[in-house]
Amino acid sequence: MQVDKKTLHQVAHLARLNIKPEEETQLLNDMSEILTWVGKLDELDTEGVEPLTHMTEEVNVFRKDKAEISMSQEQALKNAAVKDSKFFKVPKVLK
């Protein structure tokens, strides 16, 4: 499949790319090669092949999310640089 300059510039605009005139020829050739390669996929017989939604059959092995007390409030604040009774004090991040 051949790509013309108009199509190249439309794709560049959508991708927010600035194409220099000296790059056009190479990009036109590269895009044509890519589309030709992808077009070969049309030659495959995919009758009866289920669509692929994930690359592997692996399942996440995350632990159950359950609340538990891992340390007391006093332990957490023990090494705090600055604290205010039962809270950490941090520098203001919003003006």
Short mmCIF file of N, CA and C in Angstrom, two decimals:
data_model
loop_
_atom_site.label_atom_id
_atom_site.label_comp_id
_atom_site.label_asym_id
_atom_site.label_seq_id
_atom_site.Cartn_x
_atom_site.Cartn_y
_atom_site.Cartn_z
N MET A 1 0.85 -1.18 0.00
CA MET A 1 0.00 0.00 0.00
C MET A 1 0.89 1.24 0.00
N GLN A 2 0.57 2.19 -0.81
CA GLN A 2 1.34 3.42 -0.90
C GLN A 2 0.66 4.51 -0.07
N VAL A 3 1.47 5.35 0.53
CA VAL A 3 0.98 6.48 1.32
C VAL A 3 1.41 7.74 0.59
N ASP A 4 0.46 8.66 0.42
CA ASP A 4 0.82 9.91 -0.26
C ASP A 4 1.16 10.99 0.76
N LYS A 5 1.66 12.12 0.28
CA LYS A 5 2.09 13.20 1.17
C LYS A 5 0.93 13.76 2.00
N LYS A 6 -0.24 13.80 1.39
CA LYS A 6 -1.40 14.34 2.11
C LYS A 6 -1.70 13.46 3.33
N THR A 7 -1.70 12.15 3.14
CA THR A 7 -1.96 11.23 4.24
C THR A 7 -0.86 11.34 5.29
N LEU A 8 0.39 11.43 4.84
CA LEU A 8 1.52 11.58 5.76
C LEU A 8 1.34 12.80 6.64
N HIS A 9 0.95 13.91 6.05
CA HIS A 9 0.79 15.15 6.82
C HIS A 9 -0.44 15.09 7.73
N GLN A 10 -1.48 14.37 7.34
CA GLN A 10 -2.64 14.20 8.21
C GLN A 10 -2.26 13.38 9.45
N VAL A 11 -1.52 12.30 9.23
CA VAL A 11 -1.08 11.47 10.35
C VAL A 11 -0.13 12.27 11.25
N ALA A 12 0.76 13.02 10.65
CA ALA A 12 1.69 13.85 11.43
C ALA A 12 0.94 14.88 12.26
N HIS A 13 -0.09 15.47 11.69
CA HIS A 13 -0.89 16.45 12.43
C HIS A 13 -1.59 15.78 13.61
N LEU A 14 -2.17 14.61 13.39
CA LEU A 14 -2.86 13.91 14.48
C LEU A 14 -1.90 13.48 15.58
N ALA A 15 -0.67 13.14 15.19
CA ALA A 15 0.34 12.72 16.15
C ALA A 15 1.12 13.90 16.72
N ARG A 16 0.77 15.10 16.29
CA ARG A 16 1.44 16.34 16.71
C ARG A 16 2.94 16.28 16.42
N LEU A 17 3.29 15.85 15.20
CA LEU A 17 4.67 15.77 14.76
C LEU A 17 4.97 16.87 13.76
N ASN A 18 6.15 17.41 13.82
CA ASN A 18 6.61 18.37 12.82
C ASN A 18 7.55 17.63 11.88
N ILE A 19 7.16 17.51 10.64
CA ILE A 19 7.96 16.78 9.66
C ILE A 19 8.71 17.78 8.80
N LYS A 20 10.01 17.58 8.72
CA LYS A 20 10.84 18.42 7.87
C LYS A 20 10.73 17.89 6.44
N PRO A 21 10.81 18.76 5.44
CA PRO A 21 10.70 18.33 4.05
C PRO A 21 11.69 17.23 3.66
N GLU A 22 12.90 17.27 4.24
CA GLU A 22 13.89 16.25 3.89
C GLU A 22 13.57 14.88 4.51
N GLU A 23 12.63 14.84 5.47
CA GLU A 23 12.24 13.57 6.10
C GLU A 23 11.07 12.90 5.40
N GLU A 24 10.37 13.63 4.54
CA GLU A 24 9.15 13.12 3.94
C GLU A 24 9.35 11.82 3.16
N THR A 25 10.36 11.78 2.31
CA THR A 25 10.57 10.60 1.46
C THR A 25 10.80 9.35 2.30
N GLN A 26 11.66 9.46 3.30
CA GLN A 26 11.95 8.31 4.15
C GLN A 26 10.71 7.87 4.92
N LEU A 27 9.96 8.82 5.45
CA LEU A 27 8.75 8.49 6.19
C LEU A 27 7.70 7.86 5.29
N LEU A 28 7.57 8.35 4.07
CA LEU A 28 6.62 7.75 3.12
C LEU A 28 7.00 6.30 2.84
N ASN A 29 8.28 6.04 2.64
CA ASN A 29 8.74 4.67 2.40
C ASN A 29 8.50 3.78 3.62
N ASP A 30 8.83 4.29 4.80
CA ASP A 30 8.66 3.51 6.02
C ASP A 30 7.20 3.17 6.27
N MET A 31 6.33 4.16 6.11
CA MET A 31 4.90 3.91 6.33
C MET A 31 4.35 2.91 5.33
N SER A 32 4.78 3.00 4.09
CA SER A 32 4.33 2.05 3.06
C SER A 32 4.78 0.64 3.40
N GLU A 33 6.02 0.49 3.86
CA GLU A 33 6.53 -0.83 4.24
C GLU A 33 5.75 -1.40 5.41
N ILE A 34 5.46 -0.57 6.39
CA ILE A 34 4.71 -1.02 7.57
C ILE A 34 3.32 -1.48 7.16
N LEU A 35 2.64 -0.68 6.33
CA LEU A 35 1.28 -1.05 5.92
C LEU A 35 1.28 -2.30 5.04
N THR A 36 2.31 -2.49 4.23
CA THR A 36 2.42 -3.69 3.42
C THR A 36 2.60 -4.90 4.33
N TRP A 37 3.45 -4.77 5.34
CA TRP A 37 3.68 -5.87 6.28
C TRP A 37 2.40 -6.21 7.04
N VAL A 38 1.69 -5.19 7.52
CA VAL A 38 0.43 -5.43 8.24
C VAL A 38 -0.60 -6.03 7.30
N GLY A 39 -0.58 -5.64 6.02
CA GLY A 39 -1.52 -6.20 5.05
C GLY A 39 -1.35 -7.70 4.85
N LYS A 40 -0.17 -8.22 5.13
CA LYS A 40 0.06 -9.66 5.01
C LYS A 40 -0.78 -10.43 6.02
N LEU A 41 -1.19 -9.78 7.09
CA LEU A 41 -2.04 -10.45 8.07
C LEU A 41 -3.38 -10.84 7.47
N ASP A 42 -3.81 -10.13 6.43
CA ASP A 42 -5.07 -10.47 5.76
C ASP A 42 -5.00 -11.82 5.07
N GLU A 43 -3.79 -12.31 4.79
CA GLU A 43 -3.62 -13.59 4.12
C GLU A 43 -3.84 -14.78 5.06
N LEU A 44 -3.81 -14.51 6.37
CA LEU A 44 -3.97 -15.59 7.34
C LEU A 44 -5.41 -16.04 7.45
N ASP A 45 -5.60 -17.35 7.62
CA ASP A 45 -6.93 -17.90 7.84
C ASP A 45 -7.20 -17.87 9.34
N THR A 46 -8.07 -16.98 9.77
CA THR A 46 -8.37 -16.85 11.19
C THR A 46 -9.75 -17.39 11.54
N GLU A 47 -10.30 -18.19 10.66
CA GLU A 47 -11.62 -18.78 10.90
C GLU A 47 -11.56 -19.68 12.13
N GLY A 48 -12.42 -19.42 13.08
CA GLY A 48 -12.49 -20.23 14.30
C GLY A 48 -11.47 -19.87 15.37
N VAL A 49 -10.68 -18.84 15.16
CA VAL A 49 -9.69 -18.43 16.15
C VAL A 49 -10.33 -17.40 17.07
N GLU A 50 -10.27 -17.68 18.35
CA GLU A 50 -10.85 -16.76 19.33
C GLU A 50 -10.02 -15.48 19.43
N PRO A 51 -10.65 -14.34 19.59
CA PRO A 51 -9.89 -13.09 19.75
C PRO A 51 -9.04 -13.16 21.02
N LEU A 52 -7.86 -12.58 20.94
CA LEU A 52 -6.92 -12.57 22.06
C LEU A 52 -7.15 -11.31 22.88
N THR A 53 -7.46 -11.50 24.15
CA THR A 53 -7.66 -10.34 25.01
C THR A 53 -6.47 -10.12 25.94
N HIS A 54 -5.72 -11.18 26.25
CA HIS A 54 -4.54 -11.09 27.09
C HIS A 54 -3.44 -11.95 26.46
N MET A 55 -2.19 -11.56 26.66
CA MET A 55 -1.08 -12.29 26.07
C MET A 55 -0.80 -13.61 26.80
N THR A 56 -1.14 -13.69 28.07
CA THR A 56 -0.90 -14.91 28.83
C THR A 56 -2.15 -15.30 29.60
N GLU A 57 -2.14 -16.48 30.13
CA GLU A 57 -3.26 -16.96 30.94
C GLU A 57 -3.02 -16.73 32.43
N GLU A 58 -1.95 -16.01 32.77
CA GLU A 58 -1.61 -15.79 34.17
C GLU A 58 -2.68 -14.96 34.86
N VAL A 59 -2.86 -15.22 36.14
CA VAL A 59 -3.83 -14.52 36.95
C VAL A 59 -3.07 -13.81 38.06
N ASN A 60 -3.49 -12.62 38.42
CA ASN A 60 -2.84 -11.90 39.50
C ASN A 60 -2.89 -12.72 40.79
N VAL A 61 -1.81 -12.68 41.52
CA VAL A 61 -1.74 -13.42 42.77
C VAL A 61 -1.60 -12.46 43.95
N PHE A 62 -2.41 -11.44 43.93
CA PHE A 62 -2.37 -10.46 45.00
C PHE A 62 -3.00 -11.05 46.26
N ARG A 63 -2.54 -10.55 47.38
CA ARG A 63 -3.12 -11.00 48.65
C ARG A 63 -4.49 -10.36 48.83
N LYS A 64 -5.26 -10.91 49.70
CA LYS A 64 -6.55 -10.33 50.03
C LYS A 64 -6.31 -8.98 50.70
N ASP A 65 -7.12 -7.99 50.36
CA ASP A 65 -6.99 -6.67 50.92
C ASP A 65 -7.84 -6.59 52.18
N LYS A 66 -7.19 -6.77 53.32
CA LYS A 66 -7.92 -6.69 54.58
C LYS A 66 -7.20 -5.74 55.52
N ALA A 67 -7.95 -4.98 56.24
CA ALA A 67 -7.39 -3.99 57.16
C ALA A 67 -6.86 -4.70 58.40
N GLU A 68 -5.68 -4.33 58.79
CA GLU A 68 -5.12 -4.84 60.04
C GLU A 68 -4.17 -3.80 60.60
N ILE A 69 -4.03 -3.79 61.89
CA ILE A 69 -3.16 -2.82 62.54
C ILE A 69 -1.74 -3.38 62.53
N SER A 70 -0.84 -2.69 61.82
CA SER A 70 0.53 -3.19 61.74
C SER A 70 1.43 -2.52 62.76
N MET A 71 1.13 -1.29 63.13
CA MET A 71 1.88 -0.61 64.18
C MET A 71 0.97 0.44 64.81
N SER A 72 1.29 0.78 66.02
CA SER A 72 0.46 1.76 66.72
C SER A 72 0.78 3.16 66.21
N GLN A 73 -0.08 4.08 66.55
CA GLN A 73 0.12 5.47 66.15
C GLN A 73 1.39 6.03 66.78
N GLU A 74 1.65 5.67 68.01
CA GLU A 74 2.85 6.15 68.70
C GLU A 74 4.12 5.62 67.99
N GLN A 75 4.09 4.35 67.57
CA GLN A 75 5.24 3.78 66.88
C GLN A 75 5.47 4.49 65.54
N ALA A 76 4.40 4.79 64.84
CA ALA A 76 4.52 5.44 63.54
C ALA A 76 5.09 6.85 63.69
N LEU A 77 4.69 7.56 64.72
CA LEU A 77 5.14 8.94 64.92
C LEU A 77 6.48 9.04 65.64
N LYS A 78 6.99 7.92 66.12
CA LYS A 78 8.20 7.91 66.93
C LYS A 78 9.39 8.58 66.25
N ASN A 79 9.60 8.32 64.96
CA ASN A 79 10.74 8.89 64.25
C ASN A 79 10.37 10.04 63.32
N ALA A 80 9.19 10.60 63.49
CA ALA A 80 8.75 11.71 62.63
C ALA A 80 9.61 12.94 62.90
N ALA A 81 10.02 13.61 61.83
CA ALA A 81 10.83 14.82 61.99
C ALA A 81 10.03 15.90 62.71
N VAL A 82 8.78 16.09 62.28
CA VAL A 82 7.90 17.08 62.90
C VAL A 82 6.53 16.45 63.06
N LYS A 83 5.95 16.59 64.24
CA LYS A 83 4.63 16.02 64.48
C LYS A 83 3.80 16.99 65.30
N ASP A 84 2.49 16.81 65.25
CA ASP A 84 1.55 17.65 65.98
C ASP A 84 0.61 16.71 66.71
N SER A 85 0.83 16.45 67.94
CA SER A 85 0.13 15.50 68.79
C SER A 85 0.03 14.12 68.13
N LYS A 86 -0.96 13.90 67.28
CA LYS A 86 -1.09 12.56 66.70
C LYS A 86 -1.03 12.55 65.18
N PHE A 87 -0.44 13.58 64.56
CA PHE A 87 -0.35 13.66 63.10
C PHE A 87 1.07 14.03 62.68
N PHE A 88 1.46 13.61 61.47
CA PHE A 88 2.71 14.07 60.86
C PHE A 88 2.50 15.50 60.39
N LYS A 89 3.52 16.35 60.52
CA LYS A 89 3.46 17.70 59.95
C LYS A 89 4.38 17.72 58.75
N VAL A 90 3.85 18.15 57.63
CA VAL A 90 4.62 18.20 56.38
C VAL A 90 4.53 19.61 55.80
N PRO A 91 5.50 19.96 54.93
CA PRO A 91 5.43 21.28 54.32
C PRO A 91 4.18 21.43 53.44
N LYS A 92 3.68 22.64 53.36
CA LYS A 92 2.52 22.93 52.55
C LYS A 92 2.87 22.71 51.08
N VAL A 93 2.00 22.00 50.33
CA VAL A 93 2.28 21.71 48.93
C VAL A 93 1.39 22.51 47.99
N LEU A 94 0.31 23.06 48.45
CA LEU A 94 -0.58 23.87 47.64
C LEU A 94 -0.52 25.31 48.12
N LYS A 95 -0.58 26.21 47.17
CA LYS A 95 -0.53 27.64 47.54
C LYS A 95 -1.89 28.24 47.55
#
